[in-house]
Amino acid sequence: MAPASSSSTLIRRPWTNLADGPAAMIAERLLAHGVAEYVRFRAVCGAWRLSTADLHAHGGLDRRFHPWRWIMLHETHGAAPDRRSFLNLSTGECIQVRLPELVDHAVLAQTCEGLLVLLHRDRTHHVRLLNPLTRHLTQLPPITTLLPEEEQDHHLLHSPSSDIYFGAWGSGVLDDKDSTVVLSFNSLDMLGVAKPGDARWTLLRFPNSLRTTSCMFAGRFYCVTEHGVMVLKNHPPRLEVAANLRISMNVSPMADSVHLVENAGELMLVHRRFSRRHWNKRRYDVYRVDLDDGTLCQVRGLGDGGHSLFLGMRWSLSVPVGALPAGSISADTVYLRFDINERDRTEGCHLADRTIIPAGSYDRLVEQPHTLVDCLSVCDTGRL
C-alpha cells in the first residue's frame, strides 16, 4: 500500500479554539452530571470560561451550582486545618479540597445541597454558607440575632464547642424565589429563617418532646413533632402537618428517636425503638411518607435501585449501593452512625429479615475509619 500523501495528514486544532457554541453545549452537559466537572472544564483556559456561565454571577445560592451528593468526610487527627476530603455518593469519586475559610470558621453542618454552614469565630458571629467546590461564600445574619440577649451564653458563643451546641443539621435552602435559608436547631427546638441581605434571623420555636432529625426534601423543610411530620411554610414562617404519625407507632419521647431522610426521590421516616419482645434490643421501622395522602406506609426495602440508610442523631443519609465499591455496603440496610448509643455493639440492620449486623471489636470512637461503613458513619456525627 502506498504511503499516505501529505495532503491527507490530519490537521490538529487546539481545543482552546473551540467555538463558543460547542463549548457552552459541552459545559451544560457536564453541569448536568455535577458542578465538579463544570468547574474542571472552566479551569482549562480563559476562552472556555468566557463561553460558559459564571459560577458567581447569580450569587452563591444558584441551585445549578450546588455540590449535590458531595459529603465532607471526617478528618483524622493531625490533618491540615484548611483541607477536607469530599466523597460523591453518586459516583464514588473522592477529592481533597483546600478551604482556608475553615481556619477562622466553625462548621455547624452540611446541607442537603452540599453547602457548609459556617459560624465566623469573631465578635460578629455571622453565619455563612460556603460552596466547597466553587468557594462562593454567602453571608447571612449573625447567630446572636436568633436569641434574646438574656439567653446568650457568653461561654457557649465564644468557646470551641459552639459549633456542636449550635449544630444545624437538617438546614438547607428553600426552593423559592428569595433563596430563603433555614437553620435547623433540633437540640434547641427552634428554626431560623433568613435570606441573603437580611439583618436578622426570623425565629420560630417549636417545643418538641421527641428526639428527631429533620431534613430538606424537594426544596422544603420537614421535621417531626408530636403532631406528625411537619412542613415549614413561609410568609410568615410556621409549621403545618404534612403527614400524621401512625397510632400504632406509639413513639416514646424518652426511649425512641424519629429520623427523616430523602431516599431515591422519596421522603422516608425511620422509627428507632425498643423491641416489644426483647426490651434490650432495638428495632428500626422504615416508613414511606406519602405527602399527597398525608399518611405513612411501612416498607421492608429502600427501592429498586439499591440504597442503604445511614442513621444518625443529627442527620441521616441515603447512599446508592451501586456507586461504591462492590461489597462495601449492603442494599436495603439501615447502618448506624457513631452518635447512636447502640453503635458500639450494632453496626446496622437488614430490613428484609431484620437481622442485626454486629459491630466490630474496635473502639466506637473511630479516629481512623476501618471500612467505608465506618467512614460514612462518622462523617457528620458532630464536629467537622
XYZ file of C-alpha atoms in Angstrom:
384
model
C 0.000 0.000 0.000
C 1.332 3.384 -0.938
C 2.142 5.736 1.921
C -0.430 8.376 2.681
C 0.178 11.649 0.974
C 0.934 14.731 2.987
C -2.400 16.181 1.877
C -4.244 13.504 3.881
C -2.377 14.235 7.112
C -4.726 15.071 9.971
C -4.845 18.734 10.852
C -4.705 19.165 14.629
C -6.574 22.129 16.005
C -6.071 23.386 19.542
C -9.039 22.698 21.812
C -8.764 26.198 23.198
C -10.070 27.446 19.834
C -13.341 25.577 20.342
C -16.185 27.861 19.285
C -18.457 29.387 21.922
C -21.476 27.336 20.896
C -19.925 23.851 21.201
C -18.029 24.846 24.369
C -21.213 26.067 26.038
C -23.046 22.889 24.999
C -20.299 20.662 26.429
C -20.268 22.682 29.658
C -24.041 22.391 30.003
C -23.878 18.609 29.649
C -21.075 18.398 32.190
C -23.068 20.529 34.621
C -25.954 18.069 34.329
C -23.594 15.474 35.854
C -22.424 17.773 38.639
C -20.725 21.060 39.338
C -17.291 19.470 39.873
C -16.978 18.560 36.173
C -18.196 22.032 35.222
C -15.537 23.680 37.414
C -12.829 21.499 35.850
C -13.991 22.399 32.333
C -13.868 26.125 33.088
C -10.405 25.784 34.614
C -8.851 24.597 31.326
C -8.465 28.041 29.742
C -9.808 31.573 29.666
C -11.644 31.065 26.376
C -13.763 28.264 27.843
C -14.522 30.331 30.938
C -15.748 33.202 28.769
C -18.080 30.904 26.809
C -19.776 29.419 29.896
C -21.982 30.785 32.677
C -20.099 32.454 35.538
C -20.308 30.423 38.745
C -20.761 33.559 40.856
C -22.941 35.679 38.554
C -26.208 34.849 40.330
C -24.910 34.531 43.884
C -23.878 31.542 45.920
C -27.395 30.104 46.166
C -27.863 29.340 42.468
C -29.084 25.736 42.707
C -27.432 24.799 39.399
C -24.003 25.127 41.002
C -24.656 23.443 44.332
C -22.426 20.423 45.075
C -25.300 17.951 45.248
C -24.415 14.478 46.608
C -20.960 15.560 47.808
C -20.364 14.984 51.527
C -17.446 16.146 53.631
C -15.606 13.323 55.338
C -14.246 13.262 58.876
C -10.565 14.142 59.024
C -8.214 12.241 61.295
C -6.069 13.854 63.961
C -3.166 15.837 62.512
C -4.822 16.671 59.188
C -4.284 20.155 57.758
C -6.906 22.542 59.219
C -7.740 24.016 55.812
C -8.071 20.776 53.840
C -11.038 18.422 53.670
C -11.894 15.298 51.723
C -15.228 15.019 49.910
C -16.997 11.902 48.635
C -19.511 11.894 45.800
C -22.275 9.485 46.749
C -23.486 9.139 43.160
C -20.132 8.270 41.558
C -17.866 7.168 44.410
C -15.271 9.802 43.464
C -13.227 11.210 46.355
C -11.389 14.532 46.148
C -9.457 16.764 48.519
C -10.231 20.480 48.621
C -8.350 23.350 50.224
C -10.744 25.571 52.198
C -8.891 28.390 54.011
C -12.266 29.640 55.291
C -12.261 26.794 57.834
C -9.334 28.324 59.718
C -11.500 31.064 61.283
C -14.928 29.432 60.973
C -16.640 26.611 62.837
C -18.633 24.142 60.729
C -22.189 23.905 62.086
C -23.475 21.445 59.479
C -23.578 20.430 55.848
C -26.826 20.989 53.963
C -28.501 18.517 51.629
C -27.319 20.738 48.764
C -23.716 20.095 49.832
C -23.144 23.597 51.249
C -21.269 24.083 54.518
C -22.967 26.110 57.278
C -20.173 28.135 58.873
C -20.050 30.283 62.018
C -17.482 33.058 61.933
C -15.297 32.948 65.050
C -15.205 36.701 65.587
C -17.354 39.127 67.554
C -19.973 39.357 64.797
C -20.819 35.608 64.842
C -22.080 35.820 61.265
C -23.441 32.655 59.695
C -22.120 31.916 56.219
C -22.831 29.297 53.575
C -19.780 28.009 51.739
C -19.897 26.115 48.477
C -16.775 23.945 48.859
C -16.379 23.334 45.127
C -16.894 26.887 43.805
C -15.586 28.599 47.005
C -18.521 31.024 46.931
C -19.310 32.407 50.403
C -22.811 33.708 51.163
C -23.162 35.923 54.230
C -26.218 35.600 56.469
C -27.249 37.386 59.695
C -25.360 36.810 62.975
C -26.399 33.788 65.000
C -26.856 36.079 68.017
C -29.990 37.567 66.416
C -31.729 34.232 66.971
C -31.527 34.509 70.765
C -32.689 37.209 73.178
C -29.765 38.865 74.918
C -30.612 37.251 78.235
C -30.369 33.791 76.626
C -26.999 34.319 75.012
C -24.438 32.299 76.889
C -21.104 34.055 76.561
C -19.114 30.907 77.129
C -21.023 28.864 74.549
C -20.750 31.517 71.874
C -17.039 32.046 72.436
C -15.875 28.521 73.250
C -14.589 25.918 70.773
C -17.719 23.832 71.471
C -20.107 26.412 69.989
C -20.106 24.515 66.688
C -21.563 21.481 68.482
C -24.025 23.403 70.661
C -25.363 25.180 67.571
C -25.174 22.114 65.334
C -27.535 22.935 62.465
C -28.047 19.552 60.803
C -31.120 19.450 58.564
C -30.611 23.034 57.399
C -30.918 23.986 53.762
C -32.102 26.404 51.097
C -35.796 26.623 50.259
C -36.714 26.347 46.602
C -38.295 29.792 46.398
C -37.555 32.995 44.516
C -35.769 34.501 47.536
C -33.409 31.537 48.174
C -34.520 31.556 51.795
C -32.152 29.733 54.147
C -33.468 27.594 57.016
C -31.255 26.936 60.044
C -32.472 23.934 61.993
C -31.503 23.619 65.660
C -33.248 20.440 66.783
C -31.485 20.393 70.152
C -32.816 23.898 70.860
C -36.318 23.289 69.389
C -36.081 26.262 67.074
C -35.628 27.334 63.461
C -34.030 30.404 61.983
C -35.248 31.747 58.636
C -33.441 34.429 56.606
C -32.355 35.327 53.107
C -29.118 36.967 51.960
C -29.175 40.661 52.832
C -31.407 40.306 55.901
C -30.155 41.912 59.114
C -31.747 39.352 61.430
C -32.975 35.787 61.519
C -36.700 35.219 61.945
C -37.081 32.897 64.922
C -39.589 30.053 65.007
C -39.766 27.991 68.190
C -41.481 24.597 68.225
C -41.429 22.865 71.627
C -40.974 19.177 70.893
C -40.622 16.284 73.325
C -39.489 13.823 70.622
C -35.887 13.140 69.704
C -35.866 13.712 65.968
C -33.740 14.654 62.969
C -35.090 16.952 60.286
C -34.287 17.181 56.586
C -34.801 19.105 53.383
C -36.855 17.366 50.690
C -37.823 18.745 47.270
C -36.841 22.253 48.337
C -38.901 22.179 51.545
C -38.003 21.747 55.197
C -39.553 18.834 57.140
C -39.342 17.815 60.778
C -41.256 15.555 63.175
C -43.098 16.605 66.324
C -45.809 15.032 68.471
C -48.304 16.387 65.921
C -46.817 14.466 62.985
C -44.497 15.101 60.066
C -44.397 18.884 59.762
C -43.535 21.075 56.781
C -42.284 24.652 57.035
C -44.494 27.231 55.376
C -43.036 30.682 54.810
C -44.541 34.205 54.950
C -44.912 34.081 57.894
C -42.756 31.085 58.943
C -44.905 28.377 60.524
C -45.071 24.587 60.755
C -48.074 22.722 59.342
C -48.915 18.998 59.413
C -47.830 17.242 56.217
C -48.495 13.661 57.372
C -49.894 12.074 60.520
C -47.935 9.591 62.596
C -49.490 6.142 62.789
C -51.233 5.447 66.091
C -49.571 2.030 66.203
C -46.105 3.662 66.220
C -46.502 4.785 69.841
C -43.346 6.922 69.854
C -41.722 7.176 73.289
C -40.129 10.616 73.900
C -37.581 9.097 76.288
C -36.592 5.827 74.587
C -37.248 6.314 70.856
C -35.989 8.566 68.092
C -37.530 9.504 64.744
C -35.434 10.309 61.669
C -36.370 11.851 58.322
C -34.271 11.188 55.221
C -34.610 11.641 51.468
C -34.178 8.329 49.650
C -34.259 7.994 45.856
C -36.738 10.844 45.429
C -38.985 9.851 48.339
C -39.265 11.130 51.900
C -38.681 8.334 54.404
C -39.180 8.156 58.169
C -37.233 5.761 60.399
C -38.633 4.930 63.850
C -35.845 3.710 66.117
C -37.405 1.938 69.088
C -37.018 -0.922 71.536
C -38.444 -4.290 70.554
C -41.685 -5.152 72.322
C -40.482 -8.764 72.689
C -36.922 -8.038 73.754
C -36.740 -4.902 75.882
C -32.966 -4.514 75.428
C -32.934 -4.848 71.631
C -33.604 -2.114 69.095
C -35.823 -2.181 66.010
C -35.651 0.131 63.027
C -39.018 0.563 61.312
C -38.923 2.387 57.972
C -41.931 4.222 56.508
C -42.534 5.987 53.213
C -44.114 9.405 53.789
C -46.986 9.908 51.341
C -47.285 13.692 51.173
C -50.312 13.509 48.860
C -52.407 11.463 51.295
C -50.703 12.646 54.478
C -50.016 9.072 55.602
C -47.119 6.726 56.401
C -46.640 3.328 54.752
C -44.219 0.822 56.299
C -41.679 -0.691 53.888
C -39.147 -3.540 54.058
C -36.832 -2.200 51.344
C -35.370 1.036 50.032
C -36.396 0.965 46.377
C -35.403 -0.972 43.273
C -32.208 0.986 42.700
C -30.441 -0.443 45.741
C -29.938 2.000 48.590
C -28.869 1.926 52.211
C -29.547 4.408 55.013
C -27.031 5.793 57.485
C -28.958 6.762 60.598
C -27.682 9.495 62.909
C -28.929 11.707 65.714
C -28.015 14.842 63.767
C -28.550 13.895 60.129
C -29.434 10.744 58.193
C -28.216 9.884 54.737
C -29.287 7.678 51.830
C -26.477 6.063 49.830
C -26.857 4.290 46.432
C -25.029 0.981 46.717
C -24.066 0.708 43.051
C -21.855 3.822 43.092
C -19.495 2.468 45.741
C -17.028 -0.469 45.664
C -18.768 -3.839 45.389
C -19.406 -5.478 48.732
C -18.578 -2.375 50.776
C -22.189 -1.710 51.813
C -25.418 -3.700 51.502
C -28.688 -2.593 49.920
C -31.915 -2.335 51.964
C -29.902 -1.907 55.147
C -30.001 0.673 57.930
C -26.500 1.444 59.209
C -25.966 3.302 62.457
C -23.793 6.387 62.845
C -21.395 6.646 65.758
C -23.657 9.107 67.596
C -26.292 6.353 68.039
C -25.992 4.822 71.514
C -26.023 1.162 70.462
C -23.416 1.639 67.688
C -20.708 0.052 69.868
C -22.483 -3.317 69.535
C -24.686 -2.899 66.426
C -23.421 -1.775 63.033
C -26.774 -2.000 61.308
C -29.886 -3.967 60.430
C -31.038 -5.684 57.217
C -34.619 -4.564 56.619
C -35.853 -7.649 54.731
C -35.342 -10.140 57.581
C -34.426 -7.709 60.413
C -31.131 -9.465 61.083
C -28.667 -7.404 63.085
C -25.123 -6.692 61.854
C -22.810 -6.811 64.880
C -20.273 -4.027 65.294
C -16.531 -4.611 65.086
C -14.480 -5.127 68.209
C -12.626 -1.826 67.962
C -13.385 1.331 69.910
C -16.566 3.136 68.832
C -14.664 6.449 68.808
C -13.107 5.746 65.423
C -10.128 8.030 64.903
C -9.098 6.256 61.695
C -12.122 4.656 59.933
C -11.529 0.965 59.228
C -14.125 0.489 56.474
C -16.306 2.516 54.110
C -19.203 1.920 56.514
C -17.084 3.493 59.281
C -16.241 6.407 57.013
C -19.898 7.143 56.257
C -20.882 6.519 59.869
C -18.507 9.107 61.288
C -18.591 11.797 58.581
C -21.113 14.094 60.282
C -21.645 12.908 63.843
C -20.540 16.123 65.490
C -17.673 18.488 64.880
C -16.351 18.563 61.327
